[in-house]
PDB file of C-alpha atoms in Angstrom:
ATOM      1  CA  UNK A 171      20.842  47.444 -72.706  1.00  0.00           C
ATOM      2  CA  UNK A 172      21.313  47.022 -68.945  1.00  0.00           C
ATOM      3  CA  UNK A 173      19.256  43.817 -69.040  1.00  0.00           C
ATOM      4  CA  UNK A 174      21.440  42.322 -71.775  1.00  0.00           C
ATOM      5  CA  UNK A 175      24.584  42.909 -69.707  1.00  0.00           C
ATOM      6  CA  UNK A 176      23.057  41.201 -66.689  1.00  0.00           C
ATOM      7  CA  UNK A 177      22.115  38.199 -68.806  1.00  0.00           C
ATOM      8  CA  UNK A 178      25.576  38.156 -70.377  1.00  0.00           C
ATOM      9  CA  UNK A 179      27.287  38.254 -66.963  1.00  0.00           C
ATOM     10  CA  UNK A 180      25.023  35.471 -65.665  1.00  0.00           C
ATOM     11  CA  UNK A 181      25.849  33.320 -68.687  1.00  0.00           C
ATOM     12  CA  UNK A 182      29.577  34.007 -68.305  1.00  0.00           C
ATOM     13  CA  UNK A 183      29.387  33.183 -64.593  1.00  0.00           C
ATOM     14  CA  UNK A 184      27.516  29.968 -65.340  1.00  0.00           C
ATOM     15  CA  UNK A 185      30.080  29.004 -67.992  1.00  0.00           C
ATOM     16  CA  UNK A 186      32.987  29.720 -65.633  1.00  0.00           C
ATOM     17  CA  UNK A 187      31.366  27.598 -62.915  1.00  0.00           C
ATOM     18  CA  UNK A 188      30.735  24.786 -65.407  1.00  0.00           C
ATOM     19  CA  UNK A 189      34.350  24.869 -66.614  1.00  0.00           C
ATOM     20  CA  UNK A 190      35.612  24.818 -63.014  1.00  0.00           C
ATOM     21  CA  UNK A 191      33.405  21.820 -62.204  1.00  0.00           C
ATOM     22  CA  UNK A 192      34.548  19.978 -65.329  1.00  0.00           C
ATOM     23  CA  UNK A 193      38.230  20.567 -64.589  1.00  0.00           C
ATOM     24  CA  UNK A 194      37.912  19.551 -60.960  1.00  0.00           C
ATOM     25  CA  UNK A 195      36.018  16.377 -61.852  1.00  0.00           C
ATOM     26  CA  UNK A 196      38.732  15.331 -64.324  1.00  0.00           C
ATOM     27  CA  UNK A 197      41.503  15.530 -61.735  1.00  0.00           C
ATOM     28  CA  UNK A 198      42.632  12.174 -60.405  1.00  0.00           C
ATOM     29  CA  UNK A 199      45.670  12.059 -58.173  1.00  0.00           C
ATOM     30  CA  UNK A 200      48.333   9.540 -59.119  1.00  0.00           C
ATOM     31  CA  UNK A 201      48.142   6.700 -56.616  1.00  0.00           C
ATOM     32  CA  UNK A 202      51.354   6.161 -54.696  1.00  0.00           C
ATOM     33  CA  UNK A 203      53.037   2.850 -55.348  1.00  0.00           C
ATOM     34  CA  UNK A 204      55.189   0.820 -52.999  1.00  0.00           C
ATOM     35  CA  UNK A 205      58.746   0.220 -54.233  1.00  0.00           C
ATOM     36  CA  UNK A 206      59.996  -3.360 -54.456  1.00  0.00           C
ATOM     37  CA  UNK A 207      63.466  -2.438 -53.229  1.00  0.00           C
ATOM     38  CA  UNK A 208      64.154  -0.994 -49.800  1.00  0.00           C
ATOM     39  CA  UNK A 209      65.112   2.656 -49.488  1.00  0.00           C
ATOM     40  CA  UNK A 210      68.609   1.728 -48.303  1.00  0.00           C
ATOM     41  CA  UNK A 211      69.161  -0.576 -51.280  1.00  0.00           C
ATOM     42  CA  UNK A 212      67.882   2.012 -53.755  1.00  0.00           C
ATOM     43  CA  UNK A 213      70.214   4.636 -52.232  1.00  0.00           C
ATOM     44  CA  UNK A 214      73.225   2.342 -52.682  1.00  0.00           C
ATOM     45  CA  UNK A 215      72.261   1.581 -56.281  1.00  0.00           C
ATOM     46  CA  UNK A 216      71.687   5.269 -57.100  1.00  0.00           C
ATOM     47  CA  UNK A 217      75.028   6.146 -55.533  1.00  0.00           C
ATOM     48  CA  UNK A 218      76.805   3.611 -57.742  1.00  0.00           C
ATOM     49  CA  UNK A 219      74.861   4.747 -60.809  1.00  0.00           C
ATOM     50  CA  UNK A 220      75.886   8.361 -60.224  1.00  0.00           C
ATOM     51  CA  UNK A 221      79.520   7.313 -59.852  1.00  0.00           C
ATOM     52  CA  UNK A 222      79.272   5.322 -63.096  1.00  0.00           C
ATOM     53  CA  UNK A 223      77.665   8.282 -64.869  1.00  0.00           C
ATOM     54  CA  UNK A 224      80.500  10.510 -63.638  1.00  0.00           C
ATOM     55  CA  UNK A 225      83.016   8.079 -65.146  1.00  0.00           C
ATOM     56  CA  UNK A 226      81.062   8.021 -68.400  1.00  0.00           C
ATOM     57  CA  UNK A 227      81.331  11.799 -68.768  1.00  0.00           C
ATOM     58  CA  UNK A 228      85.053  11.294 -69.408  1.00  0.00           C
ATOM     59  CA  UNK A 229      84.421   9.019 -72.429  1.00  0.00           C
ATOM     60  CA  UNK A 230      84.325  10.910 -75.719  1.00  0.00           C
ATOM     61  CA  UNK A 231      83.305   8.162 -78.174  1.00  0.00           C
ATOM     62  CA  UNK A 232      79.512   7.698 -78.207  1.00  0.00           C
ATOM     63  CA  UNK A 233      79.634   3.960 -79.016  1.00  0.00           C
ATOM     64  CA  UNK A 234      82.181   3.287 -76.303  1.00  0.00           C
ATOM     65  CA  UNK A 235      80.117   5.310 -73.853  1.00  0.00           C
ATOM     66  CA  UNK A 236      76.975   3.284 -74.623  1.00  0.00           C
ATOM     67  CA  UNK A 237      78.843  -0.017 -74.289  1.00  0.00           C
ATOM     68  CA  UNK A 238      80.447   1.046 -71.026  1.00  0.00           C
ATOM     69  CA  UNK A 239      77.104   2.276 -69.683  1.00  0.00           C
ATOM     70  CA  UNK A 240      75.485  -1.107 -70.357  1.00  0.00           C
ATOM     71  CA  UNK A 241      78.426  -2.842 -68.714  1.00  0.00           C
ATOM     72  CA  UNK A 242      78.444  -0.525 -65.673  1.00  0.00           C
ATOM     73  CA  UNK A 243      74.708  -0.804 -65.134  1.00  0.00           C
ATOM     74  CA  UNK A 244      74.862  -4.588 -65.502  1.00  0.00           C
ATOM     75  CA  UNK A 245      77.646  -4.774 -62.925  1.00  0.00           C
ATOM     76  CA  UNK A 246      75.808  -2.458 -60.540  1.00  0.00           C
ATOM     77  CA  UNK A 247      72.628  -4.532 -60.707  1.00  0.00           C
ATOM     78  CA  UNK A 248      74.623  -7.739 -60.301  1.00  0.00           C
ATOM     79  CA  UNK A 249      76.541  -6.299 -57.336  1.00  0.00           C
ATOM     80  CA  UNK A 250      73.294  -5.370 -55.584  1.00  0.00           C
ATOM     81  CA  UNK A 251      71.523  -8.593 -56.635  1.00  0.00           C
ATOM     82  CA  UNK A 252      68.659  -6.849 -58.458  1.00  0.00           C
ATOM     83  CA  UNK A 253      67.504  -6.817 -62.049  1.00  0.00           C
ATOM     84  CA  UNK A 254      66.582  -3.916 -64.300  1.00  0.00           C
ATOM     85  CA  UNK A 255      62.834  -4.506 -63.864  1.00  0.00           C
ATOM     86  CA  UNK A 256      63.014  -4.389 -60.056  1.00  0.00           C
ATOM     87  CA  UNK A 257      65.018  -1.179 -60.194  1.00  0.00           C
ATOM     88  CA  UNK A 258      62.693   0.401 -62.776  1.00  0.00           C
ATOM     89  CA  UNK A 259      59.570  -0.509 -60.773  1.00  0.00           C
ATOM     90  CA  UNK A 260      61.061   0.898 -57.587  1.00  0.00           C
ATOM     91  CA  UNK A 261      62.082   4.135 -59.296  1.00  0.00           C
ATOM     92  CA  UNK A 262      58.617   4.425 -60.852  1.00  0.00           C
ATOM     93  CA  UNK A 263      57.137   4.053 -57.361  1.00  0.00           C
ATOM     94  CA  UNK A 264      59.347   6.887 -56.120  1.00  0.00           C
ATOM     95  CA  UNK A 265      58.280   9.048 -59.090  1.00  0.00           C
ATOM     96  CA  UNK A 266      54.667   8.719 -57.879  1.00  0.00           C
ATOM     97  CA  UNK A 267      55.766  10.250 -54.552  1.00  0.00           C
ATOM     98  CA  UNK A 268      57.871  13.350 -55.385  1.00  0.00           C
ATOM     99  CA  UNK A 269      58.639  14.320 -51.751  1.00  0.00           C
ATOM    100  CA  UNK A 270      60.003  10.821 -51.085  1.00  0.00           C
ATOM    101  CA  UNK A 271      62.044  10.947 -54.309  1.00  0.00           C
ATOM    102  CA  UNK A 272      63.447  14.354 -53.385  1.00  0.00           C
ATOM    103  CA  UNK A 273      64.378  13.123 -49.913  1.00  0.00           C
ATOM    104  CA  UNK A 274      66.012  10.018 -51.384  1.00  0.00           C
ATOM    105  CA  UNK A 275      68.122  12.056 -53.808  1.00  0.00           C
ATOM    106  CA  UNK A 276      69.099  14.559 -51.124  1.00  0.00           C
ATOM    107  CA  UNK A 277      70.480  11.688 -49.050  1.00  0.00           C
ATOM    108  CA  UNK A 278      72.352  10.221 -52.037  1.00  0.00           C
ATOM    109  CA  UNK A 279      73.831  13.632 -52.893  1.00  0.00           C
ATOM    110  CA  UNK A 280      74.870  14.190 -49.263  1.00  0.00           C
ATOM    111  CA  UNK A 281      76.571  10.786 -49.125  1.00  0.00           C
ATOM    112  CA  UNK A 282      78.401  11.434 -52.402  1.00  0.00           C
ATOM    113  CA  UNK A 283      79.527  14.860 -51.178  1.00  0.00           C
ATOM    114  CA  UNK A 284      80.821  13.306 -47.953  1.00  0.00           C
ATOM    115  CA  UNK A 285      82.723  10.621 -49.899  1.00  0.00           C
ATOM    116  CA  UNK A 286      84.220  13.300 -52.145  1.00  0.00           C
ATOM    117  CA  UNK A 287      85.322  15.295 -49.102  1.00  0.00           C
ATOM    118  CA  UNK A 288      86.950  12.229 -47.500  1.00  0.00           C
ATOM    119  CA  UNK A 289      88.735  11.345 -50.763  1.00  0.00           C
ATOM    120  CA  UNK A 290      90.048  14.914 -51.096  1.00  0.00           C
ATOM    121  CA  UNK A 291      91.312  14.890 -47.501  1.00  0.00           C
ATOM    122  CA  UNK A 292      92.996  11.521 -48.045  1.00  0.00           C
ATOM    123  CA  UNK A 293      94.619  12.752 -51.253  1.00  0.00           C
ATOM    124  CA  UNK A 294      95.845  15.868 -49.462  1.00  0.00           C
ATOM    125  CA  UNK A 295      97.249  13.791 -46.579  1.00  0.00           C
ATOM    126  CA  UNK A 296      99.091  11.460 -48.992  1.00  0.00           C
ATOM    127  CA  UNK A 297     101.080  14.363 -50.479  1.00  0.00           C
TER     128      UNK A 297
END
């Protein structure tokens, strides 16, 4: 009986090692890509997109919202002289580097918060 347990434990240990080797050999890190657009340009575009999305939250009609979204995004890309494909490729590149994406969004959020603070102070001063 003791011998059977030893054999069983050896087999289980061998199976666990084999599974660990198989899982580790299947892992391939996602290669980081280089964005087409500069970080500064992407930040400006994301800022404008977030402002447009904030405006769209006020629209109740789904069809109007979709039409306005297409129009806003088209104007944003035209304003920044980029097309949808360039923006999408750059965002995909940032998705392959989560720390860079997080840093980028933290900067955009900070800039939007600062703009909101300035607008609130201006509104308060105008009263």
